[in-house]
XYZ file of C-alpha atoms in Angstrom:
748
model
C 118.132 134.002 70.720
C 117.373 131.648 73.593
C 114.678 131.617 76.267
C 115.552 133.548 79.418
C 112.877 133.830 82.136
C 114.934 136.477 83.930
C 114.814 138.836 80.940
C 111.855 141.233 80.511
C 111.538 140.103 76.883
C 111.705 136.430 77.839
C 114.714 135.871 75.568
C 118.318 136.938 75.340
C 120.956 137.046 72.629
C 123.920 134.707 72.939
C 127.053 134.139 70.886
C 127.526 130.539 69.778
C 130.927 129.142 68.903
C 130.678 127.059 65.739
C 134.362 126.277 65.189
C 135.668 123.004 66.511
C 138.360 123.641 69.152
C 140.940 121.434 67.468
C 140.336 122.903 64.015
C 140.415 126.446 65.403
C 143.737 125.815 67.179
C 145.363 124.345 64.054
C 144.054 126.961 61.628
C 143.097 130.428 62.865
C 145.008 130.181 66.142
C 148.141 128.675 64.559
C 148.032 131.163 61.711
C 147.635 134.044 64.130
C 150.277 132.968 66.654
C 152.748 131.768 63.991
C 152.115 134.705 61.672
C 155.477 136.377 62.497
C 157.472 133.272 61.510
C 155.307 132.556 58.451
C 155.299 136.133 57.207
C 159.036 136.493 57.913
C 159.721 133.556 55.590
C 157.460 134.954 52.870
C 158.868 138.491 53.163
C 162.449 137.200 53.159
C 161.954 135.114 50.013
C 160.112 137.848 48.123
C 162.623 140.463 49.300
C 165.560 138.277 48.167
C 164.238 137.949 44.639
C 162.605 134.565 45.388
C 165.864 133.106 46.613
C 166.031 131.169 49.884
C 167.361 132.936 52.973
C 168.499 131.740 56.375
C 166.528 134.006 58.709
C 163.017 132.702 57.938
C 163.642 128.930 58.026
C 166.029 129.320 60.965
C 163.380 131.205 62.945
C 160.798 128.496 62.244
C 163.044 125.655 63.416
C 164.418 127.692 66.339
C 160.919 128.682 67.442
C 159.804 125.045 67.217
C 162.739 123.983 69.402
C 162.012 126.619 72.035
C 158.296 125.759 72.029
C 158.729 122.020 72.381
C 161.684 121.876 74.753
C 161.618 125.013 76.916
C 157.857 125.558 77.130
C 157.253 121.892 77.901
C 160.018 121.912 80.526
C 158.673 125.047 82.219
C 155.145 123.616 82.267
C 156.370 120.358 83.795
C 158.098 122.285 86.595
C 155.299 124.826 87.202
C 152.824 122.284 88.613
C 153.005 121.585 92.382
C 154.502 118.232 93.302
C 151.238 116.945 94.766
C 149.349 117.644 91.538
C 149.445 116.474 87.944
C 148.091 117.514 84.559
C 147.293 114.982 81.852
C 146.521 115.601 78.212
C 142.800 114.952 77.804
C 142.537 114.815 73.993
C 145.296 112.225 73.745
C 144.285 111.078 70.255
C 144.636 114.588 68.876
C 147.973 114.922 70.647
C 149.162 111.655 69.098
C 148.350 112.986 65.612
C 150.040 116.354 66.164
C 153.052 114.751 67.913
C 153.562 112.464 64.921
C 153.417 115.363 62.458
C 155.632 117.455 64.776
C 158.409 114.932 64.112
C 157.417 113.906 60.578
C 157.339 117.534 59.328
C 161.042 117.960 60.024
C 161.945 114.483 58.792
C 160.164 115.456 55.564
C 162.383 118.543 55.279
C 165.491 116.365 55.517
C 164.062 113.977 52.908
C 163.393 116.664 50.300
C 166.550 118.719 51.021
C 169.024 115.835 51.329
C 167.600 112.637 49.841
C 165.253 113.395 46.907
C 166.596 116.629 45.390
C 169.653 117.721 47.399
C 169.836 121.503 47.835
C 166.772 122.030 45.637
C 163.011 122.064 46.164
C 160.849 121.066 43.199
C 157.369 122.490 42.776
C 155.707 119.208 43.695
C 157.769 118.969 46.891
C 156.724 122.465 47.942
C 153.070 121.771 47.120
C 153.094 118.463 49.029
C 154.654 120.267 52.014
C 151.816 122.792 51.896
C 149.154 120.085 51.475
C 150.308 118.350 54.647
C 148.631 121.218 56.479
C 145.021 120.358 55.497
C 145.888 116.669 55.988
C 146.972 117.395 59.556
C 143.812 119.433 60.251
C 141.494 116.726 58.912
C 143.196 113.876 60.754
C 143.183 115.856 63.998
C 139.486 116.647 63.511
C 138.693 112.955 62.955
C 140.600 112.066 66.122
C 138.869 114.813 68.109
C 135.370 113.732 66.996
C 136.314 110.074 67.580
C 135.004 108.913 64.248
C 137.365 105.986 64.729
C 138.074 104.049 67.964
C 135.432 105.794 70.025
C 136.085 106.130 73.752
C 133.489 106.181 76.513
C 135.670 108.436 78.664
C 133.973 111.540 80.007
C 136.173 114.461 81.021
C 135.925 115.839 84.502
C 135.808 119.390 83.228
C 132.360 118.924 81.816
C 130.934 117.696 85.115
C 132.634 120.483 87.005
C 131.326 123.144 84.658
C 127.846 121.648 84.739
C 127.858 122.060 88.508
C 128.095 125.796 88.010
C 125.558 125.952 85.199
C 128.200 126.674 82.579
C 127.603 123.761 80.253
C 129.886 120.923 79.221
C 133.087 121.254 77.276
C 132.414 120.929 73.579
C 132.604 122.658 70.261
C 129.399 124.637 70.917
C 129.454 126.977 73.878
C 128.213 130.403 74.854
C 130.834 133.100 74.438
C 131.740 135.152 76.292
C 131.174 133.448 79.644
C 127.894 134.575 81.164
C 126.258 134.158 84.549
C 122.690 133.030 85.065
C 120.723 132.693 88.279
C 121.447 128.990 88.544
C 125.218 129.448 88.417
C 125.161 132.411 90.821
C 122.890 130.586 93.313
C 125.270 127.602 93.298
C 128.186 129.901 94.102
C 126.224 131.750 96.799
C 125.344 128.399 98.384
C 129.030 127.614 98.668
C 129.758 131.033 100.167
C 126.893 130.871 102.666
C 125.976 133.887 104.808
C 128.971 136.198 105.060
C 128.419 139.443 107.012
C 131.773 140.774 105.827
C 130.899 140.528 102.118
C 129.044 143.147 100.104
C 127.098 142.344 96.948
C 130.006 143.761 94.940
C 132.372 141.372 96.747
C 130.106 138.420 95.981
C 129.814 139.484 92.339
C 133.604 139.776 92.032
C 134.086 136.313 93.516
C 131.378 134.864 91.249
C 133.014 136.524 88.226
C 136.427 135.120 89.074
C 135.074 131.634 89.770
C 132.997 131.509 86.571
C 135.977 132.770 84.592
C 138.213 130.082 86.081
C 135.626 127.338 85.537
C 134.990 128.359 81.926
C 137.189 126.403 79.475
C 139.511 128.810 77.664
C 141.201 128.316 74.329
C 144.926 128.630 73.762
C 144.190 131.917 71.985
C 142.666 133.273 75.206
C 145.777 132.401 77.186
C 148.055 133.879 74.525
C 146.100 137.135 74.408
C 146.137 137.380 78.183
C 149.871 136.654 78.315
C 150.635 139.422 75.804
C 148.449 141.885 77.697
C 150.164 140.956 80.941
C 153.558 141.628 79.322
C 152.434 144.998 77.948
C 150.304 146.035 80.946
C 147.149 145.939 78.857
C 143.542 145.162 79.716
C 143.644 141.740 81.409
C 141.124 139.008 80.632
C 141.006 137.923 84.264
C 138.972 139.776 86.913
C 140.918 141.597 89.602
C 140.167 140.595 93.200
C 141.417 142.019 96.473
C 143.117 140.004 99.215
C 139.898 139.061 101.026
C 138.136 138.062 97.810
C 141.170 136.041 96.674
C 141.214 134.121 99.972
C 137.549 133.171 99.650
C 138.006 132.322 95.962
C 140.875 129.960 96.788
C 138.733 128.236 99.424
C 135.836 127.834 96.982
C 138.141 126.297 94.380
C 139.317 123.764 96.952
C 135.736 122.913 97.933
C 136.028 124.311 101.461
C 133.085 125.670 103.468
C 133.476 129.431 103.664
C 130.014 130.295 104.992
C 129.216 131.793 108.362
C 126.080 132.540 110.376
C 125.512 136.161 111.304
C 123.632 135.578 114.521
C 126.109 133.095 115.917
C 129.227 134.673 114.477
C 130.615 131.292 113.477
C 134.138 131.841 112.206
C 135.792 128.872 110.464
C 139.495 129.062 111.178
C 139.151 132.435 112.874
C 139.128 134.197 109.521
C 136.078 136.435 109.966
C 135.179 139.339 112.239
C 134.134 138.827 115.838
C 130.545 139.544 116.927
C 129.883 141.620 120.046
C 126.388 141.904 121.583
C 124.548 141.992 124.897
C 123.733 138.681 126.559
C 120.118 139.850 126.938
C 118.169 142.524 125.121
C 116.413 143.576 128.304
C 117.015 143.332 132.020
C 115.525 144.742 135.222
C 116.842 145.827 138.587
C 115.232 146.687 141.902
C 115.851 150.271 142.855
C 117.119 149.221 146.264
C 119.731 146.905 144.696
C 121.882 149.926 143.941
C 123.284 148.764 140.602
C 122.408 146.950 137.391
C 124.832 144.266 136.184
C 124.924 143.703 132.418
C 126.923 141.127 130.444
C 128.489 141.915 127.054
C 129.430 138.848 125.007
C 132.038 138.384 122.287
C 131.829 135.311 120.037
C 133.001 134.287 116.602
C 136.654 135.220 116.243
C 137.998 135.441 119.803
C 141.657 135.635 118.784
C 141.758 139.391 118.174
C 141.772 142.467 120.416
C 138.481 144.395 120.218
C 137.604 147.820 121.673
C 133.913 148.543 122.368
C 132.333 151.829 123.495
C 129.599 151.564 126.153
C 127.181 154.490 126.689
C 123.914 154.913 128.615
C 120.946 156.625 126.972
C 117.955 158.121 128.851
C 114.489 156.668 128.507
C 111.803 157.399 131.110
C 114.621 157.121 133.612
C 116.996 160.089 133.626
C 120.699 160.085 134.333
C 121.656 161.973 137.448
C 118.318 161.420 139.215
C 117.586 157.729 138.548
C 120.992 156.315 137.538
C 124.554 157.462 136.925
C 125.546 157.986 133.298
C 128.483 155.982 131.922
C 130.500 156.561 128.728
C 133.532 154.320 128.615
C 135.428 151.835 126.482
C 135.907 148.148 127.121
C 138.732 146.064 125.739
C 138.283 142.398 124.858
C 141.733 140.858 124.956
C 142.404 137.789 122.785
C 140.558 134.842 124.282
C 138.078 136.900 126.353
C 134.441 136.124 125.582
C 132.514 138.249 128.094
C 132.652 141.499 130.036
C 130.438 142.604 132.943
C 129.271 146.216 133.088
C 127.811 147.852 136.231
C 125.479 150.855 136.143
C 124.816 152.549 139.511
C 121.101 152.986 140.374
C 120.067 155.975 142.552
C 117.624 155.110 145.346
C 115.764 158.333 146.151
C 113.180 156.782 148.556
C 110.337 158.288 146.520
C 107.484 156.405 144.901
C 107.878 156.155 141.138
C 106.457 153.877 138.459
C 108.759 151.489 136.639
C 111.277 153.429 134.543
C 113.645 152.407 131.763
C 116.954 153.519 130.294
C 119.232 151.974 127.697
C 122.856 150.895 127.444
C 124.269 151.018 123.905
C 127.360 149.236 122.526
C 129.159 150.745 119.524
C 132.578 150.381 117.924
C 134.816 151.933 115.330
C 134.285 150.539 111.788
C 137.991 149.745 111.610
C 137.730 147.288 114.486
C 138.027 143.587 113.551
C 134.484 142.975 114.843
C 130.841 143.849 114.255
C 127.905 144.551 116.580
C 125.506 141.614 116.680
C 121.724 141.363 116.875
C 121.516 142.920 120.381
C 123.340 146.261 120.226
C 121.163 147.849 122.964
C 120.173 146.515 126.364
C 117.051 147.966 127.985
C 117.262 148.351 131.774
C 114.033 148.607 133.783
C 114.125 149.987 137.333
C 111.316 148.268 139.317
C 110.269 147.368 142.793
C 108.785 143.862 142.641
C 109.744 140.663 144.413
C 107.659 138.275 142.226
C 109.622 135.807 139.991
C 107.314 136.703 137.072
C 105.029 135.326 134.378
C 106.436 134.006 131.071
C 104.839 134.339 127.651
C 105.760 135.122 124.060
C 106.071 138.798 123.206
C 103.941 138.346 120.049
C 101.444 135.774 118.768
C 103.445 135.380 115.561
C 106.912 136.073 114.181
C 107.976 136.481 110.568
C 111.485 135.815 109.271
C 112.947 135.604 105.806
C 114.615 132.357 104.869
C 117.861 134.178 104.146
C 117.957 135.514 107.751
C 119.564 132.268 108.931
C 117.932 132.375 112.410
C 114.434 132.781 113.809
C 114.732 134.897 116.979
C 111.595 134.298 119.075
C 111.277 136.582 122.118
C 109.934 135.392 125.489
C 108.954 138.076 128.004
C 109.030 137.985 131.802
C 106.143 140.001 133.268
C 104.941 141.009 136.734
C 108.213 140.412 138.473
C 111.842 139.531 137.861
C 113.192 138.477 141.217
C 115.738 135.669 141.313
C 116.560 133.019 138.719
C 113.719 131.413 136.762
C 113.453 129.242 133.677
C 110.895 128.342 131.047
C 110.777 125.271 128.775
C 109.937 125.404 125.060
C 109.603 123.138 122.056
C 108.822 123.396 118.336
C 106.020 121.607 116.520
C 105.273 121.122 112.842
C 101.883 122.315 111.699
C 99.446 120.284 109.611
C 98.164 121.182 106.194
C 99.392 123.253 103.278
C 102.330 125.562 103.872
C 103.662 123.615 106.847
C 107.391 123.855 107.497
C 109.111 120.528 108.124
C 111.574 120.151 110.990
C 114.942 119.019 109.672
C 114.229 120.240 106.151
C 113.109 123.849 106.643
C 114.351 124.526 110.173
C 116.299 122.898 112.996
C 113.782 122.586 115.829
C 113.493 120.522 118.990
C 113.152 121.660 122.584
C 115.127 123.590 125.150
C 115.134 125.726 128.273
C 115.569 129.465 128.649
C 117.126 130.559 131.935
C 116.431 134.085 133.126
C 118.912 135.569 135.565
C 117.795 137.911 138.332
C 116.375 141.055 136.725
C 116.302 139.769 133.119
C 113.037 140.546 131.346
C 113.505 139.268 127.785
C 115.286 136.226 126.383
C 115.407 134.910 122.856
C 114.863 131.411 121.505
C 117.177 130.959 118.524
C 115.940 128.469 115.923
C 118.090 127.853 112.870
C 116.367 128.296 109.513
C 117.689 126.059 106.747
C 118.409 128.334 103.795
C 118.217 126.019 100.791
C 118.293 129.104 98.529
C 115.425 127.833 96.419
C 112.348 129.796 95.537
C 109.405 128.407 97.527
C 106.182 129.552 99.205
C 105.779 130.799 102.786
C 106.033 128.091 105.444
C 104.948 127.953 109.106
C 105.684 126.097 112.333
C 104.716 126.533 116.012
C 106.781 127.239 119.108
C 105.238 126.293 122.453
C 106.022 127.158 126.078
C 105.577 123.846 127.892
C 106.512 124.637 131.514
C 108.396 126.867 133.922
C 110.354 126.718 137.167
C 108.746 126.685 140.598
C 107.202 129.970 141.697
C 106.833 131.403 138.200
C 103.864 131.051 135.871
C 103.003 130.799 132.190
C 100.996 133.636 130.725
C 98.153 133.477 128.241
C 100.417 133.643 125.155
C 101.950 130.179 125.371
C 102.007 129.462 121.612
C 103.381 131.491 118.745
C 103.545 130.890 115.005
C 106.805 131.344 113.130
C 106.447 132.106 109.405
C 109.368 131.609 107.015
C 108.906 134.019 104.138
C 109.737 133.130 100.561
C 112.975 134.268 98.975
C 111.791 137.485 97.345
C 114.638 139.370 98.967
C 117.075 136.626 98.052
C 115.806 136.685 94.474
C 116.423 140.421 94.379
C 119.925 139.928 95.757
C 120.636 137.183 93.223
C 119.362 139.352 90.367
C 121.601 142.212 91.423
C 124.618 139.929 91.811
C 123.882 138.312 88.427
C 123.831 141.748 86.798
C 127.046 142.781 88.539
C 128.704 139.498 87.601
C 127.728 139.797 83.942
C 128.967 143.396 83.907
C 132.300 142.179 85.292
C 132.446 139.366 82.726
C 131.771 141.843 79.919
C 134.732 143.904 81.098
C 137.097 140.934 80.658
C 135.626 139.833 77.337
C 137.889 139.834 74.272
C 135.314 140.555 71.592
C 132.874 142.921 73.265
C 134.589 146.302 73.017
C 134.116 149.294 70.782
C 136.780 151.065 68.796
C 136.729 153.888 71.322
C 137.080 151.434 74.210
C 140.144 149.908 72.528
C 141.891 153.286 72.520
C 140.810 153.927 76.118
C 142.235 150.568 77.206
C 145.428 151.143 75.198
C 146.129 154.572 76.698
C 145.514 153.532 80.317
C 147.734 151.296 82.398
C 146.178 147.874 82.944
C 143.367 148.887 80.623
C 142.051 151.286 83.262
C 142.389 148.977 86.287
C 144.641 151.400 88.154
C 143.954 149.845 91.577
C 145.487 146.560 90.479
C 148.465 148.145 88.691
C 152.000 147.575 89.970
C 155.203 149.523 89.353
C 156.144 146.961 86.708
C 152.799 147.546 84.977
C 153.503 151.280 84.777
C 157.012 150.622 83.440
C 155.802 148.217 80.743
C 152.942 150.550 79.863
C 155.469 153.334 79.286
C 157.624 151.093 77.056
C 154.755 149.731 74.970
C 152.424 152.759 74.919
C 153.090 153.624 71.274
C 152.609 150.081 70.029
C 149.370 149.664 71.975
C 147.925 152.846 70.498
C 148.952 151.819 66.966
C 147.390 148.367 67.277
C 144.226 149.879 68.743
C 143.566 150.847 65.106
C 142.720 147.189 64.408
C 138.909 146.927 64.101
C 137.084 145.367 67.075
C 136.487 141.639 66.762
C 132.708 142.099 66.792
C 132.710 143.733 63.331
C 131.920 141.309 60.484
C 132.188 138.319 62.759
C 135.850 139.026 63.486
C 137.118 138.468 59.942
C 137.972 142.127 59.361
C 139.952 142.185 62.599
C 141.702 138.942 61.614
C 142.937 140.116 58.220
C 143.836 143.637 59.360
C 145.805 142.082 62.224
C 147.709 139.842 59.798
C 148.493 142.861 57.638
C 149.848 144.832 60.601
C 151.807 141.798 61.832
C 153.297 141.539 58.341
C 154.432 145.171 58.426
C 155.867 144.719 61.905
C 157.565 141.462 60.868
C 159.267 143.173 57.929
C 160.648 145.791 60.306
C 161.742 143.150 62.821
C 163.408 141.110 60.073
C 165.543 144.080 59.015
C 166.327 144.971 62.636
C 167.337 141.371 63.353
C 169.680 141.320 60.370
C 171.217 144.635 61.376
C 171.531 143.511 64.993
C 173.230 140.288 63.914
C 175.693 142.203 61.774
C 176.496 144.645 64.588
C 177.367 141.925 67.101
C 178.868 139.553 64.534
C 176.212 136.836 64.579
C 175.415 134.852 61.488
C 171.789 134.975 60.271
C 171.222 131.339 61.266
C 172.314 131.926 64.865
C 170.338 135.175 65.064
C 167.252 133.328 63.812
C 167.376 130.403 66.260
C 168.104 132.615 69.266
C 166.909 136.227 69.401
C 164.234 136.122 66.693
C 162.873 132.720 67.772
C 162.799 133.811 71.412
C 160.984 137.017 70.531
C 158.225 135.192 68.667
C 157.858 132.437 71.287
C 157.941 134.308 74.609
C 154.160 135.048 74.567
C 153.558 131.319 74.052
C 155.755 130.557 77.062
C 153.756 132.782 79.427
C 150.465 131.615 77.940
C 151.362 127.939 78.352
C 152.598 128.406 81.922
C 149.348 130.155 82.881
C 147.256 127.469 81.181
C 149.254 124.742 82.935
C 148.556 126.132 86.401
C 144.924 127.110 85.822
C 143.574 124.344 83.588
C 142.625 120.890 84.783
C 144.260 119.264 81.763
C 147.487 119.860 79.843
C 145.932 120.341 76.393
C 146.132 124.148 76.302
C 149.623 124.234 77.791
C 151.642 121.602 75.877
C 149.029 119.700 73.879
C 148.911 122.433 71.245
C 152.667 123.008 71.001
C 153.160 120.014 68.723
C 150.407 121.143 66.394
C 151.835 124.653 66.223
C 155.285 123.284 65.364
C 153.814 121.239 62.520
C 151.887 124.207 61.141
C 155.091 126.283 61.238
C 156.667 123.948 58.681
C 153.643 123.262 56.517
C 152.636 126.921 56.237
C 155.833 128.737 57.232
C 157.957 126.858 54.705
C 155.379 125.221 52.447
C 153.712 128.518 51.459
C 156.832 130.623 50.665
C 158.548 127.651 49.002
C 155.479 127.081 46.822
C 155.507 130.741 45.800
C 159.242 130.618 45.007
C 158.987 127.224 43.249
C 156.204 128.548 41.001
C 158.365 131.570 40.160
C 161.444 129.531 39.254
C 159.450 126.839 37.450
C 157.988 129.569 35.254
C 161.607 130.436 34.402
C 162.359 126.780 33.533
C 164.654 126.299 36.497
C 164.524 124.851 40.030
C 164.199 126.637 43.338
C 167.527 126.307 45.173
C 167.515 125.790 48.937
C 170.979 124.974 50.329
C 170.605 122.132 52.807
C 173.729 122.916 54.884
C 172.919 124.612 58.194
C 169.143 124.153 57.834
C 169.250 120.385 57.419
C 171.756 119.995 60.264
C 169.580 122.023 62.619
C 166.512 120.080 61.524
C 168.209 116.751 62.249
C 169.300 117.898 65.722
C 165.791 119.177 66.416
C 164.221 115.916 65.199
C 166.369 113.799 67.506
C 165.575 116.039 70.469
C 161.870 116.127 69.529
C 161.661 112.334 69.529
C 163.370 112.326 72.927
C 160.816 114.842 74.245
C 157.840 112.831 72.992
C 159.277 109.671 74.594
C 159.743 111.510 77.912
C 156.133 112.707 77.839
C 154.936 109.188 76.996
C 156.894 107.722 79.907
C 155.613 110.416 82.278
C 152.050 109.560 81.268
C 152.377 105.798 81.711
C 154.859 105.196 84.555
C 153.503 105.481 88.143
C 156.958 106.466 89.412
C 156.788 109.591 87.238
C 153.296 110.513 88.379
C 151.355 109.186 85.359
C 150.847 112.729 84.098
C 152.655 114.822 81.523
C 152.983 117.787 83.893
C 153.775 117.899 87.611
C 154.105 114.742 89.656
C 156.707 113.762 92.287
C 159.363 116.410 92.931
C 162.512 114.546 91.888
C 161.246 113.039 88.596
C 159.502 116.315 87.756
C 162.665 118.344 88.334
C 164.874 115.941 86.404
C 162.513 115.823 83.421
C 162.092 119.602 83.347
C 165.845 120.200 83.424
C 166.482 117.552 80.747
C 163.951 119.162 78.415
C 165.532 122.601 78.764
C 169.026 121.124 78.336
C 167.815 119.715 75.002
C 167.177 123.273 73.828
C 170.662 124.412 74.849
C 172.051 121.316 73.117
C 170.205 122.236 69.914
C 171.300 125.898 70.005
C 174.935 125.126 70.766
C 175.322 122.430 68.098
C 173.496 124.505 65.479
C 175.687 127.523 66.265
C 178.889 125.483 66.103
C 177.780 124.139 62.715
C 176.969 127.657 61.467
C 180.456 128.885 62.364
C 182.000 125.715 60.868
C 183.577 124.834 64.206
C 181.686 121.577 64.099
C 182.373 120.003 60.725
C 179.240 117.949 60.141
C 178.563 117.214 56.495
C 175.019 116.284 55.574
């Protein structure tokens, strides 16, 4: 439990990750992702009467080759040429890269040099013990117990900006949103009239999810669910939300001001409103001329409906009714509307009617702050008296603008103007010009017949919770012939952010609800079956034809694996072991199918293992690594963990079954036989190619011409390196296959 001022109880429950990232990747993650290869080796040996087979070891080496060569090559090519991804935990990578090569050199040593074609018990046990040695050395490197570095990763600073905490071995899982993180995101979005609270929550969810460091397990799970059209771990966003999200990620200003209709890049809706909220006309003038303005996005065609509405003046006797549509063509910013006034030569008091502007919701525009213009029919030749309409005005800080009305009384003949200025007040609660609002001075010009004009003063929305603040607006002078009235000063009050706090609270709740929906661990058994039986886990709106097709193909498997207990039961351990058991059953079936398939098409077990079986077990890693490469700031989760996984494949995938078999044969006073032949040849080819790959990555990291990053960089070097890495895999497969069919006579 931690303190939470936003919770009614004052506290909230959080999940704390206690596993170190490096240790988790090399133990639970490696065991889970490599379980098919490991279990295939164990099942094959036990099923063969504790005699060595070719399918298990071949799959391990073939999977390692695909992981290191193809996945690394794809990740190198997937990064744009103007970007790069470097491995952040370089010390951990150095340890795992060494063992990635040493593990296979060790296989050659024990199969060819020490005890050719046999594996003694001590050799099998030492192979297995290299696994905890690797984990401990990687942990020491990760914690920098030796050769400490003062380097601070950028990811931590970036996450801290959004209130998500720094990257480390203790973090809150799943990702959660608090008011601080949501306020920071809302600040970057600014005032957007085209966004609902649900839109803002979706964008906040997506941004927090992207900014939250994910483990390799997260990417692997998401890749598998994408392949099977399951419940994705990424929030779905529509086209508009995705555009804003991309701008936020690039640090662009995506905010707009409602009252001004400011449209960066022309991407938002236009704003249509009357130039003045009120105007007047002499009855003898015969017509009232009104101006309709369009600002904001002026590059679109907008249709507006104009209609008169009776007040004290009646259509037919005082004016002629209009009901028509106006079209703003691209580039047009104003339209003039004329309403005919009927002069009946009879005495009447001043009368009013209204002209209303409306539009279809589908139009690429919105009606602004002045949707209605009041028209007064008068008979007065005086230029008028100016004063504020009220002694005080109240606006909320989130409104963006203070709209202060100035009235024109006792006449409206001809043009007239009035001067104004703002002034800070003294004492407690005073608003400060430049910090709380953008003040200054200006002049309002009233055209002939205009009765009301508005002073627009920008309010600085710092989106912080603060007390009410005040400042004054003064009328300081007017044009010749006109006068100032008695109300020459008004007080503008900026209210606190109670409404904003309510909005933030609602968006925080919506965001957390969205984050819960994409959480791995927080689902019930019933929810697992619901997600399994629905395409995209129930997100039908975001489903494509391919999603429906893959859902149809994998429906049975998804329902069967929904039987695995949810990860929240017993801290996830029950789910872990039940998953391994089900993977073991599935692996046994796949092993038999692979053998049968190889026999049907005439492939030897070794070739079947390094091609079809290895590809089947490694494809999820390929999609996971590619996604991690494009989304992560560093290359650790894309290629940094491949070397560790390849090492674990040998130490557990061969060390464990060989230890079991060696114990069995030692108990029978004999030695466990493992023919070196094809296995040792393939291992040697892999080792040579693996050393080449590590050298390429080292050169890419150090040479400026290659971009000084493992992934991405300049187009030509990036393309050449990516192709070379994938050619290494074809080289390994072809040579290993030729050796298996004895076309290539290479004696080890």
